[in-house]
Amino acid sequence: MADERNTRRSGKGPDVILLVDAAQLIASPEASIKLARRIEEFEIGWYEEPVMGSNPHSEAKVAAAINIPVATGEYTYNHQGIFELLQLKAADILMPDLQRMGGPTEFLKAAAICEAFDIPVSSHVFPQMSLALMACVPNASYHEYINWFDALYQEPLVRDERGASIVPNRPGWGFAIDPSVLAD
């Protein structure tokens, strides 16, 4: 069975990185650890939100027990919360959510603290607004793209042939809100 699983994984190609999101739906660290150990052989790039984000000690327990990098922080509400996750070694990648963090200043503070710990950051949701921020932090990792808010903007978010987001050269955030969408 393990050979069959590895064959399926290798069929995706060496450039494909599999990311797993548990979406905080696993009730206990023990259950999350059990799942992570079952998928480790697939060379998972990260295991996102492996338990409830409101319990950083549980996240730290999972991170210490598995061989998959843990990504978390999307339900952390300021840079002090990110600092706590880092102190507990609860994550290998931090994902500050621009809205929950309180905007660009808190996002950038969180990224700077992560840089001091030599930990990469990834954005969470809000791809148009987080792209400029991710472009200016040296420890940026993945720019998460979810199309939920695309209709709000006049310009599309453009990606290259590998799927990487391209930072626009337009002023400000690089994206203008479409006033006709707000009029409805």
mmCIF file of C-alpha atoms in Angstrom:
data_model
loop_
_atom_site.group_PDB
_atom_site.id
_atom_site.type_symbol
_atom_site.label_atom_id
_atom_site.label_comp_id
_atom_site.label_asym_id
_atom_site.label_seq_id
_atom_site.Cartn_x
_atom_site.Cartn_y
_atom_site.Cartn_z
ATOM 1 C CA MET A 1 0.000 0.000 0.000
ATOM 2 C CA ALA A 2 2.823 2.472 0.803
ATOM 3 C CA ASP A 3 4.366 1.928 -2.655
ATOM 4 C CA GLU A 4 0.986 2.644 -4.259
ATOM 5 C CA ARG A 5 0.658 5.892 -2.262
ATOM 6 C CA ASN A 6 4.167 7.050 -3.160
ATOM 7 C CA THR A 7 3.536 6.273 -6.831
ATOM 8 C CA ARG A 8 0.401 8.427 -6.750
ATOM 9 C CA ARG A 9 2.350 11.241 -5.061
ATOM 10 C CA SER A 10 5.251 11.071 -7.501
ATOM 11 C CA GLY A 11 2.791 11.203 -10.396
ATOM 12 C CA LYS A 12 2.079 14.815 -9.437
ATOM 13 C CA GLY A 13 5.645 15.802 -10.352
ATOM 14 C CA PRO A 14 8.452 17.227 -8.255
ATOM 15 C CA ASP A 15 7.251 20.829 -8.627
ATOM 16 C CA VAL A 16 3.819 20.210 -7.102
ATOM 17 C CA ILE A 17 3.629 20.998 -3.417
ATOM 18 C CA LEU A 18 0.706 19.455 -1.555
ATOM 19 C CA LEU A 19 -0.733 21.614 1.202
ATOM 20 C CA VAL A 20 -3.263 20.187 3.655
ATOM 21 C CA ASP A 21 -5.759 22.380 5.520
ATOM 22 C CA ALA A 22 -7.517 20.809 8.488
ATOM 23 C CA ALA A 23 -9.453 24.094 8.887
ATOM 24 C CA GLN A 24 -9.485 23.750 12.703
ATOM 25 C CA LEU A 25 -11.979 20.894 12.375
ATOM 26 C CA ILE A 26 -9.993 18.258 14.264
ATOM 27 C CA ALA A 27 -11.067 18.248 17.876
ATOM 28 C CA SER A 28 -7.920 17.109 19.671
ATOM 29 C CA PRO A 29 -4.168 17.319 19.202
ATOM 30 C CA GLU A 30 -4.001 13.527 19.424
ATOM 31 C CA ALA A 31 -6.433 13.045 16.524
ATOM 32 C CA SER A 32 -4.598 15.665 14.475
ATOM 33 C CA ILE A 33 -1.230 14.016 15.138
ATOM 34 C CA LYS A 34 -2.685 10.650 14.113
ATOM 35 C CA LEU A 35 -3.915 12.096 10.808
ATOM 36 C CA ALA A 36 -0.621 13.894 10.153
ATOM 37 C CA ARG A 37 1.375 10.715 10.661
ATOM 38 C CA ARG A 38 -0.827 8.938 8.098
ATOM 39 C CA ILE A 39 -0.129 11.572 5.440
ATOM 40 C CA GLU A 40 3.547 12.307 6.170
ATOM 41 C CA GLU A 41 4.721 9.899 3.471
ATOM 42 C CA PHE A 42 3.128 12.116 0.803
ATOM 43 C CA GLU A 43 5.726 14.842 1.397
ATOM 44 C CA ILE A 44 3.168 17.415 2.481
ATOM 45 C CA GLY A 45 4.340 21.041 2.233
ATOM 46 C CA TRP A 46 2.330 22.133 5.245
ATOM 47 C CA TYR A 47 -0.448 21.089 7.579
ATOM 48 C CA GLU A 48 -2.650 24.142 8.086
ATOM 49 C CA GLU A 49 -4.705 24.870 11.176
ATOM 50 C CA PRO A 50 -4.352 21.332 12.575
ATOM 51 C CA VAL A 51 -6.477 22.084 15.674
ATOM 52 C CA MET A 52 -8.526 24.986 17.004
ATOM 53 C CA GLY A 53 -6.500 28.176 16.675
ATOM 54 C CA SER A 54 -7.802 29.423 20.005
ATOM 55 C CA ASN A 55 -5.510 26.962 21.777
ATOM 56 C CA PRO A 56 -1.875 27.685 20.887
ATOM 57 C CA HIS A 57 -0.676 25.018 23.351
ATOM 58 C CA SER A 58 -2.533 22.359 21.339
ATOM 59 C CA GLU A 59 -1.005 23.694 18.131
ATOM 60 C CA ALA A 60 2.443 23.491 19.733
ATOM 61 C CA LYS A 61 1.777 19.901 20.771
ATOM 62 C CA VAL A 62 0.949 18.966 17.166
ATOM 63 C CA ALA A 63 3.929 20.867 15.729
ATOM 64 C CA ALA A 64 6.328 19.110 18.121
ATOM 65 C CA ALA A 65 4.990 15.642 17.310
ATOM 66 C CA ILE A 66 4.922 15.582 13.507
ATOM 67 C CA ASN A 67 7.335 15.867 10.596
ATOM 68 C CA ILE A 68 5.103 18.093 8.446
ATOM 69 C CA PRO A 69 5.512 21.876 8.765
ATOM 70 C CA VAL A 70 2.570 23.403 10.620
ATOM 71 C CA ALA A 71 0.981 26.577 9.221
ATOM 72 C CA THR A 72 -1.284 28.572 11.500
ATOM 73 C CA GLY A 73 -2.102 32.065 12.691
ATOM 74 C CA GLU A 74 -5.083 33.010 10.545
ATOM 75 C CA TYR A 75 -7.220 33.314 13.687
ATOM 76 C CA THR A 76 -4.628 35.331 15.597
ATOM 77 C CA TYR A 77 -5.709 38.884 16.203
ATOM 78 C CA ASN A 78 -2.492 40.892 16.599
ATOM 79 C CA HIS A 79 1.280 40.671 16.487
ATOM 80 C CA GLN A 80 1.409 39.732 20.181
ATOM 81 C CA GLY A 81 -0.613 36.609 19.368
ATOM 82 C CA ILE A 82 1.867 35.749 16.613
ATOM 83 C CA PHE A 83 4.699 36.262 19.111
ATOM 84 C CA GLU A 84 3.016 33.806 21.501
ATOM 85 C CA LEU A 85 2.743 31.175 18.741
ATOM 86 C CA LEU A 86 6.443 31.646 17.977
ATOM 87 C CA GLN A 87 7.456 31.390 21.636
ATOM 88 C CA LEU A 88 5.499 28.140 21.953
ATOM 89 C CA LYS A 89 6.973 26.810 18.683
ATOM 90 C CA ALA A 90 3.418 26.199 17.540
ATOM 91 C CA ALA A 91 4.121 26.816 13.850
ATOM 92 C CA ASP A 92 6.692 26.519 11.110
ATOM 93 C CA ILE A 93 4.849 29.006 8.887
ATOM 94 C CA LEU A 94 2.637 31.837 10.143
ATOM 95 C CA MET A 95 -0.420 33.012 8.229
ATOM 96 C CA PRO A 96 -1.556 36.403 9.514
ATOM 97 C CA ASP A 97 -5.009 37.293 8.228
ATOM 98 C CA LEU A 98 -4.988 40.921 7.115
ATOM 99 C CA GLN A 99 -8.506 41.631 8.409
ATOM 100 C CA ARG A 100 -8.188 39.818 11.729
ATOM 101 C CA MET A 101 -4.729 41.265 12.349
ATOM 102 C CA GLY A 102 -6.200 44.749 12.184
ATOM 103 C CA GLY A 103 -4.765 45.849 8.856
ATOM 104 C CA PRO A 104 -1.416 46.376 7.192
ATOM 105 C CA THR A 105 0.497 47.702 10.204
ATOM 106 C CA GLU A 106 -0.240 44.659 12.371
ATOM 107 C CA PHE A 107 0.412 42.336 9.424
ATOM 108 C CA LEU A 108 3.839 43.913 8.900
ATOM 109 C CA LYS A 109 4.620 43.790 12.638
ATOM 110 C CA ALA A 110 3.718 40.094 12.653
ATOM 111 C CA ALA A 111 5.916 39.461 9.602
ATOM 112 C CA ALA A 112 8.845 41.282 11.238
ATOM 113 C CA ILE A 113 8.514 39.216 14.419
ATOM 114 C CA CYS A 114 8.412 36.054 12.303
ATOM 115 C CA GLU A 115 11.539 37.195 10.470
ATOM 116 C CA ALA A 116 13.328 37.571 13.816
ATOM 117 C CA PHE A 117 12.452 33.925 14.537
ATOM 118 C CA ASP A 118 13.505 32.893 10.996
ATOM 119 C CA ILE A 119 9.931 31.788 10.256
ATOM 120 C CA PRO A 120 8.245 32.405 6.889
ATOM 121 C CA VAL A 121 4.864 34.083 6.541
ATOM 122 C CA SER A 122 2.072 33.359 4.138
ATOM 123 C CA SER A 123 -1.001 35.489 3.574
ATOM 124 C CA HIS A 124 -4.506 34.350 4.427
ATOM 125 C CA VAL A 125 -7.385 35.350 2.113
ATOM 126 C CA PHE A 126 -7.597 38.964 0.783
ATOM 127 C CA PRO A 127 -5.101 38.291 -2.036
ATOM 128 C CA GLN A 128 -5.353 41.719 -3.673
ATOM 129 C CA MET A 129 -4.610 43.562 -0.441
ATOM 130 C CA SER A 130 -2.024 41.159 0.928
ATOM 131 C CA LEU A 131 0.024 40.924 -2.280
ATOM 132 C CA ALA A 132 1.778 44.279 -1.777
ATOM 133 C CA LEU A 133 2.520 43.369 1.840
ATOM 134 C CA MET A 134 3.902 39.967 0.913
ATOM 135 C CA ALA A 135 6.089 41.630 -1.727
ATOM 136 C CA CYS A 136 7.782 43.825 0.867
ATOM 137 C CA VAL A 137 8.624 41.267 3.565
ATOM 138 C CA PRO A 138 11.813 39.233 3.159
ATOM 139 C CA ASN A 139 10.359 36.109 4.774
ATOM 140 C CA ALA A 140 7.304 35.861 2.492
ATOM 141 C CA SER A 141 6.354 32.325 1.549
ATOM 142 C CA TYR A 142 3.065 31.541 -0.234
ATOM 143 C CA HIS A 143 0.592 34.190 -1.351
ATOM 144 C CA GLU A 144 -2.761 32.532 -0.789
ATOM 145 C CA TYR A 145 -5.199 33.113 -3.623
ATOM 146 C CA ILE A 146 -8.918 32.610 -3.127
ATOM 147 C CA ASN A 147 -11.191 34.358 -5.623
ATOM 148 C CA TRP A 148 -13.889 35.352 -3.136
ATOM 149 C CA PHE A 149 -13.286 39.098 -3.570
ATOM 150 C CA ASP A 150 -12.255 39.274 -7.240
ATOM 151 C CA ALA A 151 -15.550 40.899 -8.253
ATOM 152 C CA LEU A 152 -14.763 43.908 -6.033
ATOM 153 C CA TYR A 153 -11.825 44.989 -8.177
ATOM 154 C CA GLN A 154 -11.518 46.585 -11.596
ATOM 155 C CA GLU A 155 -8.291 44.712 -12.357
ATOM 156 C CA PRO A 156 -7.710 40.982 -12.120
ATOM 157 C CA LEU A 157 -4.970 39.479 -10.004
ATOM 158 C CA VAL A 158 -2.492 38.172 -12.568
ATOM 159 C CA ARG A 159 -0.440 35.032 -12.074
ATOM 160 C CA ASP A 160 2.488 33.676 -14.042
ATOM 161 C CA GLU A 161 2.721 30.247 -15.688
ATOM 162 C CA ARG A 162 3.664 28.641 -12.362
ATOM 163 C CA GLY A 163 0.683 30.208 -10.597
ATOM 164 C CA ALA A 164 2.732 32.804 -8.690
ATOM 165 C CA SER A 165 1.000 36.140 -8.179
ATOM 166 C CA ILE A 166 2.507 39.072 -10.045
ATOM 167 C CA VAL A 167 2.750 42.321 -8.095
ATOM 168 C CA PRO A 168 1.109 45.072 -10.162
ATOM 169 C CA ASN A 169 3.053 48.247 -10.925
ATOM 170 C CA ARG A 170 0.005 50.449 -10.422
ATOM 171 C CA PRO A 171 -0.010 52.981 -7.542
ATOM 172 C CA GLY A 172 -1.197 52.169 -4.035
ATOM 173 C CA TRP A 173 -2.328 48.604 -3.490
ATOM 174 C CA GLY A 174 -2.308 48.067 -7.240
ATOM 175 C CA PHE A 175 -6.015 47.279 -7.399
ATOM 176 C CA ALA A 176 -8.933 49.699 -7.639
ATOM 177 C CA ILE A 177 -12.319 48.857 -6.208
ATOM 178 C CA ASP A 178 -15.061 48.757 -8.845
ATOM 179 C CA PRO A 179 -17.618 51.385 -7.742
ATOM 180 C CA SER A 180 -20.431 49.656 -9.633
ATOM 181 C CA VAL A 181 -20.115 46.652 -7.304
ATOM 182 C CA LEU A 182 -20.550 48.886 -4.273
ATOM 183 C CA ALA A 183 -23.625 50.575 -5.764
ATOM 184 C CA ASP A 184 -25.743 47.401 -5.627
#
